[in-house]
Amino acid sequence: MKILCAFLFAGTLCFLAQVVLDNTKLTPGHVTSLFTILGAFFGFIGLYDTFISFAGGGATIIISNFGYSLYKGAFLGFQEQGLIGLFSNILKYSSCAIAGVVLFAFVLTLIFKPKD
Amino acid sequence: MNKDEYNKLVKRLTPKENKTKNAIIAFLTGGFIGAFAEILSMVIMSCFAISKVEAYQWTCLIVIFMACLFTCFNFFDNLVTKAKAGLILPTTGFAHSVMSSALDYKRDGLITGVGANFFKLAGSVILYGIVSGFFFALLGVMIYG
């Protein structure tokens, strides 16, 4: 059941993104940035927690989760440490994705040759 | 030929993309990745007895690694062209953009090529993510206390 929810949630978001891509002049860069901001917004109004408990991996694999985890890090950081927590904890939950991309991409760049 | 006629000609000759088909393909591929991530996190959670949040992070890392590796094998580009938003919107798109710009600029050297262009496309996601996350958190702190 959870798998079906994940399928529907991730699918619906990708569907919406494709509709935006096809009917406006926005590039994929615009759309991914837009969905990241939307993720932070849905975190702010408290909906993204519901999305994750409802769709699980389907909600955490979408780029919106990146915006949400930045929001969550900053928000919880403030409650732990005050104003400095906003800065020091903002990347707490999303550093996994950033560090992962940096490490994997760098190591693979050293190994593989670019295509012509 | 004046400008109006030219524009009409361009409009007539531009290949029409089937928007409905694109949207359905994006729905199916995006959904497939979501379902795959959910299954993978369930497997990880039960095999290694770790918490849900950690399982999601491991899933995220595995998906990123797969996207990077497939980009290196050259067939991910074709997949992205076909599936479009279905592969751009999940974390795969983020990994793909970093990996492909790093590979493309490899021949310019490690510092001026790979280093300078690493976040060329994914930089906007990080920039606007941090800016929006910061300000929403500030707003949230003011409202929720």
PDB file of C-alpha atoms in Angstrom:
ATOM      1  CA  MET A   1       0.000   0.000   0.000  1.00  0.00           C
ATOM      2  CA  LYS A   2       2.832   2.341   0.969  1.00  0.00           C
ATOM      3  CA  ILE A   3       4.564   1.454  -2.305  1.00  0.00           C
ATOM      4  CA  LEU A   4       1.479   2.454  -4.279  1.00  0.00           C
ATOM      5  CA  CYS A   5       1.322   5.752  -2.352  1.00  0.00           C
ATOM      6  CA  ALA A   6       5.009   6.359  -3.128  1.00  0.00           C
ATOM      7  CA  PHE A   7       4.345   5.615  -6.797  1.00  0.00           C
ATOM      8  CA  LEU A   8       1.360   7.975  -6.953  1.00  0.00           C
ATOM      9  CA  PHE A   9       3.028  10.806  -5.029  1.00  0.00           C
ATOM     10  CA  ALA A  10       6.327  10.818  -6.957  1.00  0.00           C
ATOM     11  CA  GLY A  11       4.471  10.263 -10.227  1.00  0.00           C
ATOM     12  CA  THR A  12       2.080  13.141  -9.633  1.00  0.00           C
ATOM     13  CA  LEU A  13       4.908  15.571  -8.866  1.00  0.00           C
ATOM     14  CA  CYS A  14       6.820  14.513 -11.993  1.00  0.00           C
ATOM     15  CA  PHE A  15       3.594  14.822 -13.992  1.00  0.00           C
ATOM     16  CA  LEU A  16       3.112  18.406 -12.734  1.00  0.00           C
ATOM     17  CA  ALA A  17       6.757  19.239 -13.496  1.00  0.00           C
ATOM     18  CA  GLN A  18       6.381  17.888 -17.024  1.00  0.00           C
ATOM     19  CA  VAL A  19       3.208  19.944 -17.577  1.00  0.00           C
ATOM     20  CA  VAL A  20       5.058  23.068 -16.421  1.00  0.00           C
ATOM     21  CA  LEU A  21       8.057  22.212 -18.660  1.00  0.00           C
ATOM     22  CA  ASP A  22       5.888  21.669 -21.737  1.00  0.00           C
ATOM     23  CA  ASN A  23       3.595  24.659 -21.403  1.00  0.00           C
ATOM     24  CA  THR A  24       6.009  27.382 -20.304  1.00  0.00           C
ATOM     25  CA  LYS A  25       9.428  28.508 -21.408  1.00  0.00           C
ATOM     26  CA  LEU A  26      11.006  27.419 -18.133  1.00  0.00           C
ATOM     27  CA  THR A  27      14.060  25.160 -18.339  1.00  0.00           C
ATOM     28  CA  PRO A  28      14.632  22.036 -16.176  1.00  0.00           C
ATOM     29  CA  GLY A  29      16.875  24.220 -13.988  1.00  0.00           C
ATOM     30  CA  HIS A  30      13.967  26.555 -13.270  1.00  0.00           C
ATOM     31  CA  VAL A  31      11.615  23.676 -12.511  1.00  0.00           C
ATOM     32  CA  THR A  32      13.957  21.883 -10.094  1.00  0.00           C
ATOM     33  CA  SER A  33      14.701  25.159  -8.269  1.00  0.00           C
ATOM     34  CA  LEU A  34      10.972  25.869  -8.117  1.00  0.00           C
ATOM     35  CA  PHE A  35      10.210  22.461  -6.618  1.00  0.00           C
ATOM     36  CA  THR A  36      13.039  22.881  -4.079  1.00  0.00           C
ATOM     37  CA  ILE A  37      11.502  26.169  -2.942  1.00  0.00           C
ATOM     38  CA  LEU A  38       8.064  24.520  -2.865  1.00  0.00           C
ATOM     39  CA  GLY A  39       9.530  21.772  -0.664  1.00  0.00           C
ATOM     40  CA  ALA A  40      10.777  24.366   1.820  1.00  0.00           C
ATOM     41  CA  PHE A  41       7.363  26.047   1.652  1.00  0.00           C
ATOM     42  CA  PHE A  42       5.467  22.806   2.313  1.00  0.00           C
ATOM     43  CA  GLY A  43       7.847  22.134   5.193  1.00  0.00           C
ATOM     44  CA  PHE A  44       7.019  25.594   6.509  1.00  0.00           C
ATOM     45  CA  ILE A  45       3.254  25.022   6.456  1.00  0.00           C
ATOM     46  CA  GLY A  46       3.794  21.583   7.990  1.00  0.00           C
ATOM     47  CA  LEU A  47       2.544  19.515   5.059  1.00  0.00           C
ATOM     48  CA  TYR A  48       5.787  17.811   4.052  1.00  0.00           C
ATOM     49  CA  ASP A  49       5.900  15.710   7.237  1.00  0.00           C
ATOM     50  CA  THR A  50       2.495  14.385   6.228  1.00  0.00           C
ATOM     51  CA  PHE A  51       3.750  13.684   2.702  1.00  0.00           C
ATOM     52  CA  ILE A  52       6.665  11.661   4.072  1.00  0.00           C
ATOM     53  CA  SER A  53       4.532   9.637   6.461  1.00  0.00           C
ATOM     54  CA  PHE A  54       2.082   9.017   3.619  1.00  0.00           C
ATOM     55  CA  ALA A  55       4.410   8.365   0.672  1.00  0.00           C
ATOM     56  CA  GLY A  56       7.692   7.447   2.418  1.00  0.00           C
ATOM     57  CA  GLY A  57      10.476   6.960  -0.092  1.00  0.00           C
ATOM     58  CA  GLY A  58       8.350   8.546  -2.809  1.00  0.00           C
ATOM     59  CA  ALA A  59       8.499  11.866  -0.965  1.00  0.00           C
ATOM     60  CA  THR A  60      12.131  11.659   0.143  1.00  0.00           C
ATOM     61  CA  ILE A  61      13.489  10.889  -3.327  1.00  0.00           C
ATOM     62  CA  ILE A  62      11.998  14.028  -4.933  1.00  0.00           C
ATOM     63  CA  ILE A  63      14.177  17.171  -5.032  1.00  0.00           C
ATOM     64  CA  SER A  64      11.544  18.981  -2.882  1.00  0.00           C
ATOM     65  CA  ASN A  65      12.824  16.902   0.025  1.00  0.00           C
ATOM     66  CA  PHE A  66      16.072  18.847  -0.296  1.00  0.00           C
ATOM     67  CA  GLY A  67      14.273  22.144   0.356  1.00  0.00           C
ATOM     68  CA  TYR A  68      12.293  20.548   3.154  1.00  0.00           C
ATOM     69  CA  SER A  69      15.383  19.154   4.905  1.00  0.00           C
ATOM     70  CA  LEU A  70      17.109  22.553   4.672  1.00  0.00           C
ATOM     71  CA  TYR A  71      14.064  24.152   6.289  1.00  0.00           C
ATOM     72  CA  LYS A  72      13.907  21.443   8.959  1.00  0.00           C
ATOM     73  CA  GLY A  73      17.612  21.782   9.771  1.00  0.00           C
ATOM     74  CA  ALA A  74      17.394  25.545  10.161  1.00  0.00           C
ATOM     75  CA  PHE A  75      14.137  25.431  12.141  1.00  0.00           C
ATOM     76  CA  LEU A  76      15.277  22.749  14.598  1.00  0.00           C
ATOM     77  CA  GLY A  77      18.709  24.403  14.778  1.00  0.00           C
ATOM     78  CA  PHE A  78      17.148  27.615  16.025  1.00  0.00           C
ATOM     79  CA  GLN A  79      15.274  25.765  18.738  1.00  0.00           C
ATOM     80  CA  GLU A  80      18.463  24.033  19.878  1.00  0.00           C
ATOM     81  CA  GLN A  81      21.021  26.834  19.710  1.00  0.00           C
ATOM     82  CA  GLY A  82      19.212  30.079  18.984  1.00  0.00           C
ATOM     83  CA  LEU A  83      20.057  32.355  16.071  1.00  0.00           C
ATOM     84  CA  ILE A  84      23.421  30.726  15.288  1.00  0.00           C
ATOM     85  CA  GLY A  85      21.599  27.406  14.873  1.00  0.00           C
ATOM     86  CA  LEU A  86      19.904  28.790  11.774  1.00  0.00           C
ATOM     87  CA  PHE A  87      23.309  29.009  10.124  1.00  0.00           C
ATOM     88  CA  SER A  88      25.137  26.077  11.664  1.00  0.00           C
ATOM     89  CA  ASN A  89      22.363  23.494  11.334  1.00  0.00           C
ATOM     90  CA  ILE A  90      20.730  24.420   8.031  1.00  0.00           C
ATOM     91  CA  LEU A  91      22.696  21.763   6.115  1.00  0.00           C
ATOM     92  CA  LYS A  92      22.424  19.137   8.859  1.00  0.00           C
ATOM     93  CA  TYR A  93      19.902  16.831   7.135  1.00  0.00           C
ATOM     94  CA  SER A  94      20.737  17.591   3.509  1.00  0.00           C
ATOM     95  CA  SER A  95      24.511  17.257   3.787  1.00  0.00           C
ATOM     96  CA  CYS A  96      24.041  13.536   3.083  1.00  0.00           C
ATOM     97  CA  ALA A  97      22.828  14.293  -0.457  1.00  0.00           C
ATOM     98  CA  ILE A  98      25.371  17.061  -1.160  1.00  0.00           C
ATOM     99  CA  ALA A  99      28.372  15.138   0.184  1.00  0.00           C
ATOM    100  CA  GLY A 100      27.191  12.018  -1.609  1.00  0.00           C
ATOM    101  CA  VAL A 101      26.902  13.789  -4.953  1.00  0.00           C
ATOM    102  CA  VAL A 102      30.278  15.511  -4.522  1.00  0.00           C
ATOM    103  CA  LEU A 103      32.146  12.349  -3.571  1.00  0.00           C
ATOM    104  CA  PHE A 104      30.569   9.972  -6.077  1.00  0.00           C
ATOM    105  CA  ALA A 105      30.744  12.465  -8.943  1.00  0.00           C
ATOM    106  CA  PHE A 106      34.373  13.369  -8.232  1.00  0.00           C
ATOM    107  CA  VAL A 107      35.611   9.792  -7.895  1.00  0.00           C
ATOM    108  CA  LEU A 108      33.716   8.696 -11.017  1.00  0.00           C
ATOM    109  CA  THR A 109      35.025  11.718 -12.934  1.00  0.00           C
ATOM    110  CA  LEU A 110      38.564  10.579 -12.197  1.00  0.00           C
ATOM    111  CA  ILE A 111      37.795   7.075 -13.425  1.00  0.00           C
ATOM    112  CA  PHE A 112      35.659   7.632 -16.517  1.00  0.00           C
ATOM    113  CA  LYS A 113      36.434   9.479 -19.741  1.00  0.00           C
ATOM    114  CA  PRO A 114      34.034  12.085 -21.123  1.00  0.00           C
ATOM    115  CA  LYS A 115      32.140  11.051 -24.216  1.00  0.00           C
ATOM    116  CA  ASP A 116      32.928  12.818 -27.473  1.00  0.00           C
TER     117      ASP A 116
ATOM    118  CA  MET B   1       9.184  38.054 -45.833  1.00  0.00           C
ATOM    119  CA  ASN B   2       8.172  40.187 -42.880  1.00  0.00           C
ATOM    120  CA  LYS B   3       8.393  39.263 -39.242  1.00  0.00           C
ATOM    121  CA  ASP B   4       4.823  38.004 -38.876  1.00  0.00           C
ATOM    122  CA  GLU B   5       5.104  35.652 -41.804  1.00  0.00           C
ATOM    123  CA  TYR B   6       8.434  34.413 -40.504  1.00  0.00           C
ATOM    124  CA  ASN B   7       6.981  33.730 -37.068  1.00  0.00           C
ATOM    125  CA  LYS B   8       4.077  31.837 -38.646  1.00  0.00           C
ATOM    126  CA  LEU B   9       6.521  29.760 -40.649  1.00  0.00           C
ATOM    127  CA  VAL B  10       8.566  28.977 -37.553  1.00  0.00           C
ATOM    128  CA  LYS B  11       5.423  27.988 -35.684  1.00  0.00           C
ATOM    129  CA  ARG B  12       4.290  25.710 -38.502  1.00  0.00           C
ATOM    130  CA  LEU B  13       7.646  24.008 -38.924  1.00  0.00           C
ATOM    131  CA  THR B  14       8.495  23.528 -35.224  1.00  0.00           C
ATOM    132  CA  PRO B  15       7.983  19.832 -34.478  1.00  0.00           C
ATOM    133  CA  LYS B  16       5.000  19.395 -32.218  1.00  0.00           C
ATOM    134  CA  GLU B  17       5.691  17.465 -29.048  1.00  0.00           C
ATOM    135  CA  ASN B  18       2.972  15.256 -27.748  1.00  0.00           C
ATOM    136  CA  LYS B  19       2.357  16.873 -24.366  1.00  0.00           C
ATOM    137  CA  THR B  20      -0.050  14.253 -23.070  1.00  0.00           C
ATOM    138  CA  LYS B  21       2.356  11.450 -23.893  1.00  0.00           C
ATOM    139  CA  ASN B  22       5.259  13.324 -22.259  1.00  0.00           C
ATOM    140  CA  ALA B  23       3.223  13.891 -19.095  1.00  0.00           C
ATOM    141  CA  ILE B  24       2.183  10.225 -18.866  1.00  0.00           C
ATOM    142  CA  ILE B  25       5.776   9.037 -19.384  1.00  0.00           C
ATOM    143  CA  ALA B  26       6.965  11.473 -16.688  1.00  0.00           C
ATOM    144  CA  PHE B  27       4.239  10.184 -14.350  1.00  0.00           C
ATOM    145  CA  LEU B  28       5.216   6.545 -14.889  1.00  0.00           C
ATOM    146  CA  THR B  29       8.996   6.991 -14.607  1.00  0.00           C
ATOM    147  CA  GLY B  30       8.711   9.346 -11.626  1.00  0.00           C
ATOM    148  CA  GLY B  31       6.305   6.956  -9.953  1.00  0.00           C
ATOM    149  CA  PHE B  32       8.584   4.016 -10.674  1.00  0.00           C
ATOM    150  CA  ILE B  33      11.518   5.777  -9.014  1.00  0.00           C
ATOM    151  CA  GLY B  34       9.364   6.697  -6.010  1.00  0.00           C
ATOM    152  CA  ALA B  35       8.168   3.101  -5.637  1.00  0.00           C
ATOM    153  CA  PHE B  36      11.716   1.798  -6.107  1.00  0.00           C
ATOM    154  CA  ALA B  37      12.989   4.150  -3.373  1.00  0.00           C
ATOM    155  CA  GLU B  38      10.225   3.027  -1.022  1.00  0.00           C
ATOM    156  CA  ILE B  39      10.942  -0.676  -1.642  1.00  0.00           C
ATOM    157  CA  LEU B  40      14.696  -0.124  -1.250  1.00  0.00           C
ATOM    158  CA  SER B  41      14.274   1.765   2.029  1.00  0.00           C
ATOM    159  CA  MET B  42      11.967  -0.966   3.359  1.00  0.00           C
ATOM    160  CA  VAL B  43      14.558  -3.625   2.471  1.00  0.00           C
ATOM    161  CA  ILE B  44      17.395  -1.611   4.036  1.00  0.00           C
ATOM    162  CA  MET B  45      15.345  -0.947   7.146  1.00  0.00           C
ATOM    163  CA  SER B  46      14.547  -4.617   7.725  1.00  0.00           C
ATOM    164  CA  CYS B  47      18.005  -5.957   6.786  1.00  0.00           C
ATOM    165  CA  PHE B  48      20.170  -3.611   8.840  1.00  0.00           C
ATOM    166  CA  ALA B  49      17.746  -2.719  11.638  1.00  0.00           C
ATOM    167  CA  ILE B  50      18.215   1.036  11.334  1.00  0.00           C
ATOM    168  CA  SER B  51      15.726   3.873  11.750  1.00  0.00           C
ATOM    169  CA  LYS B  52      13.433   5.054   8.979  1.00  0.00           C
ATOM    170  CA  VAL B  53      15.246   8.373   8.508  1.00  0.00           C
ATOM    171  CA  GLU B  54      18.621   6.665   8.116  1.00  0.00           C
ATOM    172  CA  ALA B  55      17.116   4.188   5.665  1.00  0.00           C
ATOM    173  CA  TYR B  56      15.816   7.075   3.530  1.00  0.00           C
ATOM    174  CA  GLN B  57      19.274   8.648   3.562  1.00  0.00           C
ATOM    175  CA  TRP B  58      20.899   5.391   2.461  1.00  0.00           C
ATOM    176  CA  THR B  59      18.302   5.050  -0.277  1.00  0.00           C
ATOM    177  CA  CYS B  60      19.051   8.599  -1.404  1.00  0.00           C
ATOM    178  CA  LEU B  61      22.783   7.817  -1.539  1.00  0.00           C
ATOM    179  CA  ILE B  62      22.251   4.603  -3.495  1.00  0.00           C
ATOM    180  CA  VAL B  63      19.985   6.332  -6.026  1.00  0.00           C
ATOM    181  CA  ILE B  64      22.525   9.170  -6.413  1.00  0.00           C
ATOM    182  CA  PHE B  65      25.321   6.656  -6.948  1.00  0.00           C
ATOM    183  CA  MET B  66      23.310   4.771  -9.548  1.00  0.00           C
ATOM    184  CA  ALA B  67      22.448   7.981 -11.400  1.00  0.00           C
ATOM    185  CA  CYS B  68      26.132   9.031 -11.426  1.00  0.00           C
ATOM    186  CA  LEU B  69      27.270   5.621 -12.621  1.00  0.00           C
ATOM    187  CA  PHE B  70      24.645   5.425 -15.377  1.00  0.00           C
ATOM    188  CA  THR B  71      25.631   8.918 -16.515  1.00  0.00           C
ATOM    189  CA  CYS B  72      29.220   7.683 -16.842  1.00  0.00           C
ATOM    190  CA  PHE B  73      28.050   4.732 -18.936  1.00  0.00           C
ATOM    191  CA  ASN B  74      26.472   7.239 -21.355  1.00  0.00           C
ATOM    192  CA  PHE B  75      22.971   5.817 -21.436  1.00  0.00           C
ATOM    193  CA  PHE B  76      21.445   8.029 -18.764  1.00  0.00           C
ATOM    194  CA  ASP B  77      21.436  11.032 -21.107  1.00  0.00           C
ATOM    195  CA  ASN B  78      19.160   9.206 -23.534  1.00  0.00           C
ATOM    196  CA  LEU B  79      16.902   8.108 -20.687  1.00  0.00           C
ATOM    197  CA  VAL B  80      16.583  11.698 -19.447  1.00  0.00           C
ATOM    198  CA  THR B  81      15.746  12.872 -22.968  1.00  0.00           C
ATOM    199  CA  LYS B  82      12.950  10.322 -23.128  1.00  0.00           C
ATOM    200  CA  ALA B  83      11.586  10.438 -19.589  1.00  0.00           C
ATOM    201  CA  LYS B  84      12.187  14.181 -19.047  1.00  0.00           C
ATOM    202  CA  ALA B  85      10.691  15.377 -15.750  1.00  0.00           C
ATOM    203  CA  GLY B  86      10.332  11.786 -14.535  1.00  0.00           C
ATOM    204  CA  LEU B  87      14.098  11.640 -14.091  1.00  0.00           C
ATOM    205  CA  ILE B  88      14.856  15.352 -13.627  1.00  0.00           C
ATOM    206  CA  LEU B  89      12.672  15.945 -10.603  1.00  0.00           C
ATOM    207  CA  PRO B  90      13.859  13.058  -8.388  1.00  0.00           C
ATOM    208  CA  THR B  91      17.351  13.258  -6.879  1.00  0.00           C
ATOM    209  CA  THR B  92      18.590  11.482 -10.016  1.00  0.00           C
ATOM    210  CA  GLY B  93      18.327  14.789 -11.911  1.00  0.00           C
ATOM    211  CA  PHE B  94      20.465  16.556  -9.319  1.00  0.00           C
ATOM    212  CA  ALA B  95      23.137  13.836  -9.486  1.00  0.00           C
ATOM    213  CA  HIS B  96      22.952  13.706 -13.273  1.00  0.00           C
ATOM    214  CA  SER B  97      23.515  17.458 -13.659  1.00  0.00           C
ATOM    215  CA  VAL B  98      26.579  17.432 -11.367  1.00  0.00           C
ATOM    216  CA  MET B  99      28.033  14.311 -12.935  1.00  0.00           C
ATOM    217  CA  SER B 100      27.570  15.414 -16.538  1.00  0.00           C
ATOM    218  CA  SER B 101      29.036  18.887 -16.012  1.00  0.00           C
ATOM    219  CA  ALA B 102      32.006  17.376 -14.139  1.00  0.00           C
ATOM    220  CA  LEU B 103      32.632  14.881 -16.952  1.00  0.00           C
ATOM    221  CA  ASP B 104      32.187  17.471 -19.716  1.00  0.00           C
ATOM    222  CA  TYR B 105      34.783  19.822 -18.248  1.00  0.00           C
ATOM    223  CA  LYS B 106      37.273  17.122 -17.264  1.00  0.00           C
ATOM    224  CA  ARG B 107      39.530  17.952 -20.194  1.00  0.00           C
ATOM    225  CA  ASP B 108      39.947  21.547 -18.928  1.00  0.00           C
ATOM    226  CA  GLY B 109      41.802  20.264 -15.885  1.00  0.00           C
ATOM    227  CA  LEU B 110      40.893  19.416 -12.333  1.00  0.00           C
ATOM    228  CA  ILE B 111      40.723  22.978 -10.948  1.00  0.00           C
ATOM    229  CA  THR B 112      39.601  25.210 -13.793  1.00  0.00           C
ATOM    230  CA  GLY B 113      37.541  22.452 -15.400  1.00  0.00           C
ATOM    231  CA  VAL B 114      35.982  20.038 -12.913  1.00  0.00           C
ATOM    232  CA  GLY B 115      36.287  22.271  -9.853  1.00  0.00           C
ATOM    233  CA  ALA B 116      34.958  25.455 -11.393  1.00  0.00           C
ATOM    234  CA  ASN B 117      32.058  23.798 -13.213  1.00  0.00           C
ATOM    235  CA  PHE B 118      31.087  21.153 -10.679  1.00  0.00           C
ATOM    236  CA  PHE B 119      27.886  22.866  -9.492  1.00  0.00           C
ATOM    237  CA  LYS B 120      27.200  24.646 -12.751  1.00  0.00           C
ATOM    238  CA  LEU B 121      23.657  23.315 -13.109  1.00  0.00           C
ATOM    239  CA  ALA B 122      22.941  22.014  -9.617  1.00  0.00           C
ATOM    240  CA  GLY B 123      24.143  25.257  -8.018  1.00  0.00           C
ATOM    241  CA  SER B 124      20.777  26.923  -8.507  1.00  0.00           C
ATOM    242  CA  VAL B 125      19.054  24.159  -6.551  1.00  0.00           C
ATOM    243  CA  ILE B 126      21.500  24.544  -3.647  1.00  0.00           C
ATOM    244  CA  LEU B 127      21.383  28.364  -3.759  1.00  0.00           C
ATOM    245  CA  TYR B 128      17.608  28.727  -3.837  1.00  0.00           C
ATOM    246  CA  GLY B 129      17.157  25.799  -1.466  1.00  0.00           C
ATOM    247  CA  ILE B 130      19.350  27.401   1.186  1.00  0.00           C
ATOM    248  CA  VAL B 131      17.906  30.895   0.681  1.00  0.00           C
ATOM    249  CA  SER B 132      14.283  29.722   0.798  1.00  0.00           C
ATOM    250  CA  GLY B 133      14.955  27.248   3.619  1.00  0.00           C
ATOM    251  CA  PHE B 134      16.624  29.977   5.672  1.00  0.00           C
ATOM    252  CA  PHE B 135      13.863  32.524   5.238  1.00  0.00           C
ATOM    253  CA  PHE B 136      11.024  30.039   5.721  1.00  0.00           C
ATOM    254  CA  ALA B 137      12.765  28.820   8.889  1.00  0.00           C
ATOM    255  CA  LEU B 138      13.122  32.419  10.102  1.00  0.00           C
ATOM    256  CA  LEU B 139       9.438  32.980   9.390  1.00  0.00           C
ATOM    257  CA  GLY B 140       8.553  29.675  11.024  1.00  0.00           C
ATOM    258  CA  VAL B 141      10.495  30.562  14.159  1.00  0.00           C
ATOM    259  CA  MET B 142       8.642  33.881  14.385  1.00  0.00           C
ATOM    260  CA  ILE B 143       5.244  32.252  13.934  1.00  0.00           C
ATOM    261  CA  TYR B 144       5.564  28.898  15.722  1.00  0.00           C
ATOM    262  CA  GLY B 145       8.056  30.119  18.330  1.00  0.00           C
TER     263      GLY B 145
END
